[in-house]
Coordinates of C-alpha atoms in Angstrom, one line a residue:
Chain A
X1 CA 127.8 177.4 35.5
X2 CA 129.7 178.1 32.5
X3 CA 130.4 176.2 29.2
X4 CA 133.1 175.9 26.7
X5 CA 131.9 175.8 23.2
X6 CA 134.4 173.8 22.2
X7 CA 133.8 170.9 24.7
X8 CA 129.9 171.1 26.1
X9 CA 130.7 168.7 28.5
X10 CA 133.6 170.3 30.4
X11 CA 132.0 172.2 31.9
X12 CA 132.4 173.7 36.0
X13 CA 129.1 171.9 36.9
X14 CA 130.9 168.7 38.2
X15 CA 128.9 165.3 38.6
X16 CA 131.3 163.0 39.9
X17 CA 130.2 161.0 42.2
X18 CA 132.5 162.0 45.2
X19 CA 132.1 165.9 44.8
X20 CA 129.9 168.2 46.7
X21 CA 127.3 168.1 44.2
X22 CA 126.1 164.5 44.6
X23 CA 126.6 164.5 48.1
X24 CA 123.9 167.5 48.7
X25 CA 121.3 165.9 45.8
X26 CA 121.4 162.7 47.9
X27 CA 120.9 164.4 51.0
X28 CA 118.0 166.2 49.3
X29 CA 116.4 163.4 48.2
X30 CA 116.6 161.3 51.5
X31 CA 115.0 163.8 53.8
X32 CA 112.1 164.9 51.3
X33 CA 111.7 161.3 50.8
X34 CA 112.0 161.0 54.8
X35 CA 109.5 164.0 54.7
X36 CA 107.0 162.3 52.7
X37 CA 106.7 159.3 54.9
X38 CA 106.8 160.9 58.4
X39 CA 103.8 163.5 57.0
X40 CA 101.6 160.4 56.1
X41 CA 102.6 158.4 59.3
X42 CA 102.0 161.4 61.7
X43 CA 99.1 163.0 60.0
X44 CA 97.6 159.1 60.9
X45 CA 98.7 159.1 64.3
X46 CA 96.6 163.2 64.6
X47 CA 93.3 161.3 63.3
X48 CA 93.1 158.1 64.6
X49 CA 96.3 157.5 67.0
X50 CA 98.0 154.3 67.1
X51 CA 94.8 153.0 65.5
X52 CA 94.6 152.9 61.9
X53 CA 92.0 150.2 61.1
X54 CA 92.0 150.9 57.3
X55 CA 95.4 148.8 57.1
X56 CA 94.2 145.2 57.3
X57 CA 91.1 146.2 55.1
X58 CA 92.6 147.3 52.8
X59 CA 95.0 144.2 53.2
X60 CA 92.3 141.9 52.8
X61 CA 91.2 143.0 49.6
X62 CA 94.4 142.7 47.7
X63 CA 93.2 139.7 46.2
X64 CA 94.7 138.5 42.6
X65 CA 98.6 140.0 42.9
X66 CA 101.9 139.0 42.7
X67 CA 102.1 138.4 46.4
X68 CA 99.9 135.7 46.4
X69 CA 97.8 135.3 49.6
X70 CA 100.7 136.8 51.6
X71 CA 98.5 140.4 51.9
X72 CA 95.5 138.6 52.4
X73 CA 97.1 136.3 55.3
X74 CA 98.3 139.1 57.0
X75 CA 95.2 141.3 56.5
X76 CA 93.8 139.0 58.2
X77 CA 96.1 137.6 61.0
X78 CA 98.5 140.4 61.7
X79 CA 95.8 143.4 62.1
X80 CA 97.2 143.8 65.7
X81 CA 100.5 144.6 63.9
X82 CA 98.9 146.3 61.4
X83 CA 96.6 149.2 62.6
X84 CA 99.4 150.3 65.0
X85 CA 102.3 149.3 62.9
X86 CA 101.5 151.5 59.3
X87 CA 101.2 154.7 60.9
X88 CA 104.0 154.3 63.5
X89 CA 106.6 152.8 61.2
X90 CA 105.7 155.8 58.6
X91 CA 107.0 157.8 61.1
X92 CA 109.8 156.5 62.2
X93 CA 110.9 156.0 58.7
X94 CA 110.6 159.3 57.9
X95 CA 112.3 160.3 60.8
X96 CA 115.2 158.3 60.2
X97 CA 115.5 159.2 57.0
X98 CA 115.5 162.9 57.3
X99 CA 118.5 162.4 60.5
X100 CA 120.4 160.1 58.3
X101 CA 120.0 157.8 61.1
X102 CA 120.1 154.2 60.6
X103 CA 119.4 155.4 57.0
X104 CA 119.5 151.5 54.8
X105 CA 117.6 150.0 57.6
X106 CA 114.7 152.6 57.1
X107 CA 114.7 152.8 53.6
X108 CA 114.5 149.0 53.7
X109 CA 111.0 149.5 56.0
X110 CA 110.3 151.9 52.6
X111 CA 110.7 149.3 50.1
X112 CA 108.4 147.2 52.0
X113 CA 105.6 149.5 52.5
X114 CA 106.3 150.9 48.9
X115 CA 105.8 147.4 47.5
X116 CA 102.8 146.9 49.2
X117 CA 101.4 150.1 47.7
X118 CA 102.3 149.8 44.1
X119 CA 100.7 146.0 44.1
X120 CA 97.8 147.0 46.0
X121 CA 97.0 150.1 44.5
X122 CA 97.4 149.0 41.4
X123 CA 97.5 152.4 39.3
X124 CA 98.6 151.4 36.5
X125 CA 96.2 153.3 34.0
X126 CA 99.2 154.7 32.3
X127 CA 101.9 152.2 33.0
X128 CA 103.6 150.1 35.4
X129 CA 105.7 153.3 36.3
X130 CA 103.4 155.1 38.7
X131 CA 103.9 157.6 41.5
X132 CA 104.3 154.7 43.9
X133 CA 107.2 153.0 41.9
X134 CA 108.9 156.3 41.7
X135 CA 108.4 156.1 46.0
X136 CA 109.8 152.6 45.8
X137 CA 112.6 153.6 43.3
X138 CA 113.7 156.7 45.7
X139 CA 114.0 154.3 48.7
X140 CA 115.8 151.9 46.8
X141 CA 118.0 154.6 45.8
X142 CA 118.5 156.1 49.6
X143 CA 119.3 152.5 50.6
X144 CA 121.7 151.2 47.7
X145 CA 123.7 154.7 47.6
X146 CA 123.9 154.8 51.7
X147 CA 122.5 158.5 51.5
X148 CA 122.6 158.8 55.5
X149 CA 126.6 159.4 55.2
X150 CA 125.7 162.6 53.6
X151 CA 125.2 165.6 55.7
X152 CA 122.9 162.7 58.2
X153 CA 123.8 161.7 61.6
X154 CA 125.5 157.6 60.1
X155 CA 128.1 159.5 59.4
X156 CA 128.9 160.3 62.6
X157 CA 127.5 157.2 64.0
X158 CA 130.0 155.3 61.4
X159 CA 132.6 156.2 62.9
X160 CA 131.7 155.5 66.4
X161 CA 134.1 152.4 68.3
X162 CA 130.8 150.1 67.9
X163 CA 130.3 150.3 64.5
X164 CA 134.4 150.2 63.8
X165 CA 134.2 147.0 66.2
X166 CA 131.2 145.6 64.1
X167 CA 131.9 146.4 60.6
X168 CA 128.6 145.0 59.4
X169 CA 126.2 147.4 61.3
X170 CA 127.5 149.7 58.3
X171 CA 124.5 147.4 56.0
X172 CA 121.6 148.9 58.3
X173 CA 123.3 152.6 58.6
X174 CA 125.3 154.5 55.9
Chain B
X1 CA 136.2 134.0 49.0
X2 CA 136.7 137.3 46.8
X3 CA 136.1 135.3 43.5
X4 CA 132.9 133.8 44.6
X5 CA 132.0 136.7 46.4
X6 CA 132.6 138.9 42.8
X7 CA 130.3 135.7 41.0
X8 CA 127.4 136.0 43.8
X9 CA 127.8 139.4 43.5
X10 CA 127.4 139.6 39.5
X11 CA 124.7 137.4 39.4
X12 CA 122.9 139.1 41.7
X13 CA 122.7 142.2 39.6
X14 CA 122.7 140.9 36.4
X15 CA 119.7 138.3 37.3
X16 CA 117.4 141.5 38.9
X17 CA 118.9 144.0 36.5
X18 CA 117.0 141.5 33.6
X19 CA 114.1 141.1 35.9
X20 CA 113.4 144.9 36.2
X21 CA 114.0 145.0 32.8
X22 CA 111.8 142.5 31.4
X23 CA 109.1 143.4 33.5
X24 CA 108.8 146.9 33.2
X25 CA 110.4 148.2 29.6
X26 CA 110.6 145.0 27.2
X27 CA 107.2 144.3 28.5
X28 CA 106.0 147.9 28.3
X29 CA 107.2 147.6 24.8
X30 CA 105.2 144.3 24.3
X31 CA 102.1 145.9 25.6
X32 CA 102.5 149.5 23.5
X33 CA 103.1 147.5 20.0
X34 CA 99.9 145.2 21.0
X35 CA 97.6 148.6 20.9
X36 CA 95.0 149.8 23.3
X37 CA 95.4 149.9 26.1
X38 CA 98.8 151.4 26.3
X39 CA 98.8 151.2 29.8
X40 CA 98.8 148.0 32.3
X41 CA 95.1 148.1 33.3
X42 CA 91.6 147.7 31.5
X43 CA 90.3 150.1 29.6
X44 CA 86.9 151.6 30.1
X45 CA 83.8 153.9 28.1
X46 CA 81.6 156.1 29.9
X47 CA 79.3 153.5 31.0
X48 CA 82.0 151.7 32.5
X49 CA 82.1 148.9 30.5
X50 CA 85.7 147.1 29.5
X51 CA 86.5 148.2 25.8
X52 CA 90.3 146.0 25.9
X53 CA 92.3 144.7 28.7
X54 CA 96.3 144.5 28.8
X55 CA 97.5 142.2 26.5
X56 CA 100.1 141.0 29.3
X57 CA 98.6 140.4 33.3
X58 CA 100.0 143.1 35.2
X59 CA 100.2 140.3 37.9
X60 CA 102.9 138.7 35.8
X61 CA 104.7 142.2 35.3
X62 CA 104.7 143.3 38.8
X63 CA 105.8 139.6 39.6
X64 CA 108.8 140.0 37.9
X65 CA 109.9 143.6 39.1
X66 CA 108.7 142.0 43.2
X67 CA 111.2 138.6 41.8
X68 CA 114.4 141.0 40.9
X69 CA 113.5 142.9 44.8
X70 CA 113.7 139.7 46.0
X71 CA 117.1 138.5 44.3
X72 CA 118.1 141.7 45.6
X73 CA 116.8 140.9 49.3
X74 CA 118.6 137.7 49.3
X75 CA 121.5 139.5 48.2
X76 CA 121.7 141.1 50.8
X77 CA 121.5 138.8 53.1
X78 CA 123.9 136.8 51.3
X79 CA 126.7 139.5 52.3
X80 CA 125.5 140.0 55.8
X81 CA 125.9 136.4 56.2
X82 CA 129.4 136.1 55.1
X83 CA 132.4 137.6 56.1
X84 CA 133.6 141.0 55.1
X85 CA 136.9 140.8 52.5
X86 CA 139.4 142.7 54.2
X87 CA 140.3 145.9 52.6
X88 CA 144.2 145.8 52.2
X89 CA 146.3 148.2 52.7
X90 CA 149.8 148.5 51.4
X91 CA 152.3 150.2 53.0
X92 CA 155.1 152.5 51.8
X93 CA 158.7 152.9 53.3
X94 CA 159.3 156.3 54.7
X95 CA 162.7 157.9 54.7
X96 CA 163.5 159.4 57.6
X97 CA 165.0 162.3 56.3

């Protein structure tokens, strides 16, 4: 990287958006985020299997938020989905996040859990802006920018006949 | 169909844009110029009792941030739900020589 003194901006270090440089940060970011996921889904899935009991506990005690009773309900109805459900979806997210493989669609499942986390963890000793609304942020960021097209297997899937057939797959891939 | 697609689509990101924004920095702001604590949760001595609590719920704050997801969500759907605006392509005469 080299600068001019004249003009500190023109520089070779090029951050437009549809040069090499972006497209390798935004691959970076959506397989360590993909990473982070499918380690805490898979390390569940070593301890306890398809079987992790702590999610509609700790479900049922996210009394007071800005869901409303919707944690509680389903703490308390939906444990079938639940105990199976949080480690296996961890992992699959991750996984299809460090392909690039149906890419929004995971990154959606992200948001969700990531939502979940940051309301019912409720760290916010220093802040709203935690740890788990950076998580939510990155997701939102994978999902919004399409990060899957870069150097991730959408962008071969995009331009298979069923997606060119079916345009709006592209909001679930990409 | 493009103008009222370029409408849904403005408010959409100007409505959670000022959701996110109210909710986390003018907010934050609110909460740092009230005093102690700085931070969105109760603040506690060594015994463990509460010494001063947020001036601002943190329910209402996360709220809003979960309200601009949701904009967002609906969004979303919003496009999936209606058809896609064909790109158009113009073309140009070639010569043959």
């Amino acid at each position: 990287m080299s600068t001019q003194a004249a003009n500190p901006l023109a520089t070779e270090f090029e951050l437009e958006l549809d040069k090499p440089l972006t497209a390798y940060w935004l691959a970076i970011v959506r397989v360590l985020t993909g990473w982070w996921f499918f380690h805490a889904g898979i390390t569940k899935i070593i301890e306890n299997g398809l079987n992790f009991s702590y999610g509609p506990a700790y479900m049922q005690q996210m009394t007071g938020t800005a869901l409303g009773p919707i944690p509680v309900w389903m703490g308390n109805n939906l444990g079938w989905l639940i105990a199976p459900g949080v480690p296996l979806f961890e992992t699959l997210i991750g996984l299809a996040l460090i392909a690039g493989a149906l890419t929004r669609l995971a990154a959606l499942g992200g948001v969700f859990f990531m939502v979940l986390f940051w309301v019912g963890n409720a760290g916010f000793g220093h802040g709203l802006v935690n740890s788990d609304l950076m998580g939510l942020l990155l997701f939102m960021t994978v999902l919004v920018l399409g990060a899957g097209r870069y150097y991730g297997l959408d962008a071969i899937i995009e331009k298979t006949k069923l997606v060119e057939q079916n345009p709006k797959l592209r909001y679930i891939l990409g | 169909m493009t103008d009222t697609n370029d409408i849904v689509d403005r408010i959409a990101m100007g409505l959670s844009a000022a959701l996110f924004t109210l909710g986390i920095v003018v907010l934050g702001i609110v909460e740092t110029l009230a005093g102690k604590p700085f931070g969105a949760a109760p603040l506690t001595n060594d015994a463990g009792e509460v010494i001063a609590t947020p001036m601002i719920d943190p329910t209402i704050r996360t709220g809003l941030v979960i309200a601009g997801l949701l904009v967002l969500a609906l969004w979303g759907l919003y496009k999936v739900a209606t058809p896609l605006v064909e790109e158009t392509t113009t073309q140009r005469e070639m010569t043959a020589d």
